Structures are given as structure tokens and as C-alpha cells.
Short mmCIF file of C-alpha atoms and ligand atoms in Angstrom, two decimals:
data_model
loop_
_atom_site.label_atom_id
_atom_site.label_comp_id
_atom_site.label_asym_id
_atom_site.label_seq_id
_atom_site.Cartn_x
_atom_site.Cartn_y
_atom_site.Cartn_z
CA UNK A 1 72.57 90.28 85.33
CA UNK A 2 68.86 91.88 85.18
CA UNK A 3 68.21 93.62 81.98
CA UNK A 4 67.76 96.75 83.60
CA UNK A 5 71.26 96.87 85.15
CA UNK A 6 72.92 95.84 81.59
CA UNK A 7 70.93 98.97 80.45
CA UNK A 8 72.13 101.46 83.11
CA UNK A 9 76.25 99.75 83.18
CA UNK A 10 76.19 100.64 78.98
CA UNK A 11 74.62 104.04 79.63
CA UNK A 12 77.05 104.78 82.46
CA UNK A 13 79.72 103.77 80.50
CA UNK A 14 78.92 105.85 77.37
CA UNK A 15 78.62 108.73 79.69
CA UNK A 16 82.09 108.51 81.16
CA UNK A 17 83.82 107.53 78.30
CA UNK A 18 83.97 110.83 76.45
CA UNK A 19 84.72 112.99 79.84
CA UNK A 20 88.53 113.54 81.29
CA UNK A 21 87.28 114.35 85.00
CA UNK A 22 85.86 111.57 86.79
CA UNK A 23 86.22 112.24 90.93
CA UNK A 24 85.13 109.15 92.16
CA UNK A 25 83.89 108.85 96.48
CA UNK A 26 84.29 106.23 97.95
CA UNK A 27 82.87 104.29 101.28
CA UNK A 28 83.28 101.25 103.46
CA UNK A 29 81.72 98.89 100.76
CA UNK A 30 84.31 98.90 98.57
CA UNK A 31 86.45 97.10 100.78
CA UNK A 32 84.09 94.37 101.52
CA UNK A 33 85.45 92.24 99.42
CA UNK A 34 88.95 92.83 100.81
CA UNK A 35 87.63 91.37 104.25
CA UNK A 36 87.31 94.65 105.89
CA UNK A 37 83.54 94.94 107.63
CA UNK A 38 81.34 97.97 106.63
CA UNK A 39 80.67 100.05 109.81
CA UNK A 40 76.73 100.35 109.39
CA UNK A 41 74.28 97.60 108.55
CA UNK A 42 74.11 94.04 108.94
CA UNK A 43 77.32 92.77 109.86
CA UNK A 44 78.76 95.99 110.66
CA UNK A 45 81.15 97.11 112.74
CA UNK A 46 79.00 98.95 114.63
CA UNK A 47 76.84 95.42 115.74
CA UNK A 48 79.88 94.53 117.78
CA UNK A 49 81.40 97.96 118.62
CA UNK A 50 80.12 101.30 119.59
CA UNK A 51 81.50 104.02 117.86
CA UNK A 52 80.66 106.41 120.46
CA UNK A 53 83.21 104.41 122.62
CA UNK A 54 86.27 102.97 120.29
CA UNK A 55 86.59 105.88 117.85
CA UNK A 56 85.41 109.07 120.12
CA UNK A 57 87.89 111.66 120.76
CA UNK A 58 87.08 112.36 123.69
CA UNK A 59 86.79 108.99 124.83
CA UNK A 60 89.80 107.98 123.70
CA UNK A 61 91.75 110.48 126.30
CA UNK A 62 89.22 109.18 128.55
CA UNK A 63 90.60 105.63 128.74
CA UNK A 64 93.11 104.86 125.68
CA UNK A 65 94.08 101.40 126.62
CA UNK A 66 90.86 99.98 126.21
CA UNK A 67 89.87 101.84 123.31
CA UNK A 68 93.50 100.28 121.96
CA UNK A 69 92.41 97.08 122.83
CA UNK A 70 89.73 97.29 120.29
CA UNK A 71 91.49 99.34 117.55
CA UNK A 72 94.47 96.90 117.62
CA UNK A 73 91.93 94.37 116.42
CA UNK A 74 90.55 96.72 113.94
CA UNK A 75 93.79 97.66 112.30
CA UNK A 76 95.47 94.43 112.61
CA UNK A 77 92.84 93.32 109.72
CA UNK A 78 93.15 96.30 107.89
CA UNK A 79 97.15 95.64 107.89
CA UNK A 80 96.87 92.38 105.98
CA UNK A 81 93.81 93.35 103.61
CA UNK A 82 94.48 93.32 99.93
CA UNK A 83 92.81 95.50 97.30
CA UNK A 84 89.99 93.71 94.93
CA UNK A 85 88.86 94.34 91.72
CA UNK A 86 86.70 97.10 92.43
CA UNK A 87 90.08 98.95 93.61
CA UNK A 88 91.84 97.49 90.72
CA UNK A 89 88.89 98.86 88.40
CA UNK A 90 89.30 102.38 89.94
CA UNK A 91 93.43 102.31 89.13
CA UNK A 92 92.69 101.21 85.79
CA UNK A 93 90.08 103.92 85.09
CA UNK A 94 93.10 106.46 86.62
CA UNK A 95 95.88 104.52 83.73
CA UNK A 96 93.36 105.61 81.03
CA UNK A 97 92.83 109.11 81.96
CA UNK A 98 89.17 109.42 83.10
CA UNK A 99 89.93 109.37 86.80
CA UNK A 100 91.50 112.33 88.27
CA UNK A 101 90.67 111.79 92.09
CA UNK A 102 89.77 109.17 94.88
CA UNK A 103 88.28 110.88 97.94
CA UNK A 104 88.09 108.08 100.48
CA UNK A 105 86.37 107.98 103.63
CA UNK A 106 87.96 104.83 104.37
CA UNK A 107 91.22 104.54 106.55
CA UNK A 108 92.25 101.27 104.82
CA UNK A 109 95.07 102.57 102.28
CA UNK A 110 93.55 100.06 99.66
CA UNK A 111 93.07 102.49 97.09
CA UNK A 112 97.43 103.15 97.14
CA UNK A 113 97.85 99.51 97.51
CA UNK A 114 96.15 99.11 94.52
CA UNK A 115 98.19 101.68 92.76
CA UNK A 116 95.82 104.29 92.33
CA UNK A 117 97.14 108.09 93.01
CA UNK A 118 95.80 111.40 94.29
CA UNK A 119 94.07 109.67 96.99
CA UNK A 120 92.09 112.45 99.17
CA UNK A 121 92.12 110.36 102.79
CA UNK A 122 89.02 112.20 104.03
CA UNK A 123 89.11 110.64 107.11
CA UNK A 124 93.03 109.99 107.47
CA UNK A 125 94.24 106.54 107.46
CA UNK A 126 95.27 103.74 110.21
CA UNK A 127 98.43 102.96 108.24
CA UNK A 128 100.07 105.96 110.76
CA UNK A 129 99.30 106.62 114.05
CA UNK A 130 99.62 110.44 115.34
CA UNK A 131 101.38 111.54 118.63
CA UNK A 132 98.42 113.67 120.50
CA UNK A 133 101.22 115.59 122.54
CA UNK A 134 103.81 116.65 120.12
CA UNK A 135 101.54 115.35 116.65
CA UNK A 136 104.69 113.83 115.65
CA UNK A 137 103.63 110.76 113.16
CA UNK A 138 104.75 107.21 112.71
CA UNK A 139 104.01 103.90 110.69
CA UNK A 140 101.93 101.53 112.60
CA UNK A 141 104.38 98.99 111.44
CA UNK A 142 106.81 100.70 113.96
CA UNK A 143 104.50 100.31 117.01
CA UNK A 144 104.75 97.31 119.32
CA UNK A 145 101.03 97.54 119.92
CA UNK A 146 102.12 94.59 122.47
CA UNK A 147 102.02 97.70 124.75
CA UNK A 148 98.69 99.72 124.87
CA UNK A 149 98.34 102.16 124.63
CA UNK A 150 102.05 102.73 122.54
CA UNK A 151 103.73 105.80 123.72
CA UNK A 152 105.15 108.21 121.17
CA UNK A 153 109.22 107.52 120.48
CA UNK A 154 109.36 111.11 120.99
CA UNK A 155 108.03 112.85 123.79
CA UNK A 156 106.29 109.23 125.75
CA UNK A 157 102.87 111.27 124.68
CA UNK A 158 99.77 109.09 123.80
CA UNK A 159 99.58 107.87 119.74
CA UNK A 160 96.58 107.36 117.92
CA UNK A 161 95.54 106.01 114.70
CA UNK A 162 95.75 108.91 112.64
CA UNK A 163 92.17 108.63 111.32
CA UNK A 164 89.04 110.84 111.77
CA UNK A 165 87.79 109.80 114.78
CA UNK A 166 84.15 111.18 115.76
CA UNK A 167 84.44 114.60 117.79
CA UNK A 168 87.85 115.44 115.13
CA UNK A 169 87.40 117.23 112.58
CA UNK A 170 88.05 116.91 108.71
CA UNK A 171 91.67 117.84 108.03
CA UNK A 172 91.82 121.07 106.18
CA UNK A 173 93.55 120.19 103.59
CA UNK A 174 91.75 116.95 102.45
CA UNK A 175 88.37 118.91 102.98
CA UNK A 176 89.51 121.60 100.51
CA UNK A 177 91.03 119.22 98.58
CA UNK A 178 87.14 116.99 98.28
CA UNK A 179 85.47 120.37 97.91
CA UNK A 180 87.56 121.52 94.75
CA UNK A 181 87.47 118.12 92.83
CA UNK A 182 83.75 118.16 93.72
CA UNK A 183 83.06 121.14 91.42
CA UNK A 184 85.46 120.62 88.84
CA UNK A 185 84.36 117.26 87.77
CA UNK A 186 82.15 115.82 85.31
CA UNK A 187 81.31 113.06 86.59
CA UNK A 188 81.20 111.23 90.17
CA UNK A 189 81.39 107.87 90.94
CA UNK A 190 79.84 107.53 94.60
CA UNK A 191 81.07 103.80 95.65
CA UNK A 192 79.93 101.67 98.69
CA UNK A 193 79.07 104.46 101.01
CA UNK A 194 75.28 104.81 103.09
CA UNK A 195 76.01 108.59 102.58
CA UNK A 196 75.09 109.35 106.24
CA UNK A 197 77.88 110.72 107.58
CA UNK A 198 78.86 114.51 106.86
CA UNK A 199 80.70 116.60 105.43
CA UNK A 200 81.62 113.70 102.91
CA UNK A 201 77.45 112.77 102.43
CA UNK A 202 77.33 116.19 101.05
CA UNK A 203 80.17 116.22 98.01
CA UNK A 204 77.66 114.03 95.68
CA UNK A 205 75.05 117.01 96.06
CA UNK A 206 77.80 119.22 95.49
CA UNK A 207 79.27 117.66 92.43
CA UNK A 208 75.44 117.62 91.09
CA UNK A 209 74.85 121.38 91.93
CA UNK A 210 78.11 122.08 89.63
CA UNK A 211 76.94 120.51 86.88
CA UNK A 212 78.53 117.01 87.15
CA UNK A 213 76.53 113.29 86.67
CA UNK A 214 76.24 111.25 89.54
CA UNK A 215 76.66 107.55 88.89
CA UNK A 216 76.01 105.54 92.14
CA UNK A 217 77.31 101.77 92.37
CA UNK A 218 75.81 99.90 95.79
CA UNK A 219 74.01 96.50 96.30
CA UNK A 220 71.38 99.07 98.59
CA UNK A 221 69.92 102.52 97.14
CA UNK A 222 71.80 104.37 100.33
CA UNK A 223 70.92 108.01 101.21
CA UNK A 224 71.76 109.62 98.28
CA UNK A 225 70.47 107.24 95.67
CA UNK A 226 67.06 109.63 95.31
CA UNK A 227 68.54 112.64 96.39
CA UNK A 228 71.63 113.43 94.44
CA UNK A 229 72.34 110.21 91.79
CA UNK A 230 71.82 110.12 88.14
CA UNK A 231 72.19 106.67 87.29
CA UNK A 232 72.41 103.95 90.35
CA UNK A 233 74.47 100.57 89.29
CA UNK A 234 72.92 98.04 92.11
CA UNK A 235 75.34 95.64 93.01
CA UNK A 236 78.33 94.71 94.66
CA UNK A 237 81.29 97.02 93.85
CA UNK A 238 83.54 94.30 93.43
CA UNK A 239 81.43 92.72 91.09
CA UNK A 240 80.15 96.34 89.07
CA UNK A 241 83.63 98.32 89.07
CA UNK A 242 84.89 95.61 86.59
CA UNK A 243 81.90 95.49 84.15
CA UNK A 244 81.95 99.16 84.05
CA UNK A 245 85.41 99.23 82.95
CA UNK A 246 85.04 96.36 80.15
CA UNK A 247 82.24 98.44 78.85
CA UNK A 248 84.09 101.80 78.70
CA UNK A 249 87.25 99.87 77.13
CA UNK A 250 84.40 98.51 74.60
CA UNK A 251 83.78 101.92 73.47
N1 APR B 301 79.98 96.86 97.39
C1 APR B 301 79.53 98.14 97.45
N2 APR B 301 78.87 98.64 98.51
C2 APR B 301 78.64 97.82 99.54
C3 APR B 301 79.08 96.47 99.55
C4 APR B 301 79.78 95.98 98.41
N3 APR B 301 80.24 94.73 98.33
N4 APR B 301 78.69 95.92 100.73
C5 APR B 301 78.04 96.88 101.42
N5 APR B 301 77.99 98.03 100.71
C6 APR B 301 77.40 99.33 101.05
C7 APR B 301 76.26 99.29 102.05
O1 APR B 301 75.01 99.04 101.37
C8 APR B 301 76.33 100.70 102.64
O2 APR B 301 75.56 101.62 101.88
O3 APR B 301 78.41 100.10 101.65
C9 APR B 301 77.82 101.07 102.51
C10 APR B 301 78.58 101.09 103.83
O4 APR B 301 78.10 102.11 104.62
P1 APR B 301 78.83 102.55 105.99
O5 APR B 301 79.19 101.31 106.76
O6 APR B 301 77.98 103.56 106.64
O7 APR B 301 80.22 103.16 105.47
P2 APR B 301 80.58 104.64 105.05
O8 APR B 301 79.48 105.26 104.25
O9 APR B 301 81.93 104.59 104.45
O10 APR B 301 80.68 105.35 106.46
C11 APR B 301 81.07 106.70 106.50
O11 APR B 301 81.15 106.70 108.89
O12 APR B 301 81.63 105.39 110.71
C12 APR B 301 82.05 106.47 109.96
O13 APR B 301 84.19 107.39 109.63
C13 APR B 301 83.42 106.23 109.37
O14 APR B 301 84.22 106.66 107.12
C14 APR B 301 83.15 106.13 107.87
C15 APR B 301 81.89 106.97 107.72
#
């Protein structure tokens, strides 16, 4: 570990030890490690899929069976992933009292897995998939996605993850829900996200304008690293999340 990082992970950690309002936000790089790709950069999703055709509203009512065809790949990995430490870190954090929130922008349900609570899906979560007809809402694990695209048990209507998909918007309570624990907090914890996709790139700024310190842990500076973060931890999350909490349980 450089110097420079030691430096920053002991001032981080002597900054969030004294406060009881930590939100933390995080992205697709925090599941890395759990074998789940990142959507943007090298060895993103996005290389191999376009978003504009597998996760597009409008798309998706266009032709649903192929853009199930891709998704059932997609979620089939997410079913089996398994939290890692960086999740574990975060749950911890939550045990001792300094984390109140997780906003998520990932649909992965690692952050729950991992035991955390008040998770704030931002953008939903493929663990359900969503009836477009009569919005009535299921487990995956009760869809024979043998069949695509599944019809609803209910009405025969056409089901779809229930995550965010581009063209949706937020859902209103989860928005309001970010937005609140934005301005209340002392401190935010922006993990593994490129901050380029809104409204969630916007909370860290947010957060800051309130009065809160923005700690930023990423092996990249991302979007927000020089616009709205405090102190930036480079690294993996996986491999940050845990030093941060051995130095906060240092005191
Ligand atoms: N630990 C921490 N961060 C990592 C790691 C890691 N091991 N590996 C990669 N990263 C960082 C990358 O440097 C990048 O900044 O994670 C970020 C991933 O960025 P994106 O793929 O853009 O993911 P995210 O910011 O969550 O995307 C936002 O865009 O496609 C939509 O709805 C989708 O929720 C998603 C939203």
C-alpha cells in the first residue's frame, strides 16, 4: 500500500469514526469481486451488450424474447453471486452504528445477502420480475425462464425484471428516499460507481452541498472524484472497504 493511501484510509477513518450518519452509494464496482461485470469500461457489460437494446423500455415491448434471451444470461449470474468483503465491510459498519443507509444502483441484492438493511434499490432489483399489464410482482426463482419471454401467472401479461431499465424512471419512493438520506448525512461513502448516470451521479453533490464529507473508494478517479469528493481511497473496493473498517475499529 502507497504511503499516500495509508495517509488518506487513517484520515478517512478518523473522520467517520466520531459521526452516527454515514449514507453510503454504491455502484457496479462493488460487486466485481462477486463475479458480476461492471457495465462501463473495460470488460463491461456494455463491450458485449448494448444497453440501448437489452435494457430499453421501449425496446423491450418492441421484441421481449430476445431482449430475454440476453437478460436470462444476465440474471442467471447475478442469481448465484455471493457478497465479498467490501459488502461484508458495509454490514459491519451498519452493526456498529455509523451506517444508516445503502442507496444502490445495482440490481444484484448483494448488499441484503450480505445482511446489511435499509437498502434504497435505486434502480430496483432483478431478484423480482414485474408484470407490465397488471404490475403484479413475482420472485425470479418462480419463473421458468425456459419460456421467453415468461408470461405473468396472473393475467398471461409480459414480466420484466423489475429493475430501472433506461427510458423508466426512478421509483418515487426510492428517489425520495436517496434524496432525504443525502441531506441528512454526515458523511458519504460513494463506492464503485463512474458517477455518469443521473439522478444517482447527482446525490454525492448533494450530500456535499448539505454539509456532509465525501469519501470516494474506486481503483479510477470516476466523474465525481474532482467534482464533489473530499478524500478519494484508490483501490479496489473489495480490497479498501476492509482496511477502512480495521482502522475505524482501531480507533
Ligand atoms: N472496486 C471498486 N470500484 C470498481 C472496481 C472494484 N473492484 N472495479 C471497477 N470499479 C469501478 C470502475 O472504475 C467504475 O468507476 O466501478 C465503476 C463502474 O461504473 P459503471 O459500470 O458505470 O457502473 P455504475 O456507476 O453503477 O452505473 C450506473 O448505469 O448502466 C446503468 O443502471 C445501470 O446502475 C447502472 C448505472
Amino acid at each position: 500500500m502507497s504511503h499516500h493511501l495509508e495517509l488518506e484510509l487513517k484520515n478517512a477513518a478518523k473522520r467517520l469514526a466520531n459521526t452516527r450518519k454515514v449514507t453510503v452509494l454504491t455502484g457496479a464496482g462493488i460487486s466485481v469481486a462477486s463475479g458480476i461485470r461492471p457495465f462501463r469500461g473495460k470488460g463491461g457489460l456494455w463491450e458485449k451488450y448494448d444497453p440501448e437494446v437489452v435494457v430499453n423500455i421501449a425496446n423491450f415491448r418492441r421484441s421481449p424474447a430476445d431482449a430475454w434471451l440476453m437478460l436470462r444470461e444476465i440474471v442467471g449470474v447475478i442469481a448465484v453471486a455471493d457478497p465479498n468483503p467490501a459488502h461484508l465491510a458495509i454490514t459491519m459498519l451498519q452493526k456498529m452504528g455509523l451506517v444508516r443507509c445503502i442507496i444502490t444502483q445495482n440490481v444484484d441484492g448483494l448488499h441484503q445477502k450480505a445482511g446489511s438493511r435499509e437498502v434504497v434499490e435505486f434502480h430496483g432489483s432483478t431478484s423480482r420480475v414485474v408484470c407490465l399489464e397488471c404490475n403484479a410482482i413475482y420472485p425470479l426463482a418462480d419463473v421458468d425462464l425456459g419460456v421467453v419471454p415468461p408470461p405473468c401467472f396472473n393475467c398471461g401479461g409480459l414480466l420484466k425484471p423489475d429493475a430501472v431499465f433506461f427510458g423508466e424512471p426512478i421509483p418515487p419512493a426510492a428517489l425520495l428516499r436517496a434524496r432525504v438520506e443525502s441531506q441528512q448525512c454526515d458523511a458519504m461513502l460513494v463506492i464503485g460507481t463512474s458517477g455518469m448516470v443521473e439522478p444517482a451521479a447527482s446525490l454525492p453533490a448533494l450530500a456535499r452541498s448539505s454539509g456532509a464529507l465525501i469519501i470516494e473508494v474506486n481503483p479510477e478517479p470516476s466523474w465525481l472524484t474532482t467534482t464533489a469528493v473530499d478524500i478519494f481511497l484508490q483501490g479496489k473496493a473489495e480490497e479498501i472497504m476492509p482496511l477502512l473498517l480495521a482502522e475505524i475499529e482501531k480507533g
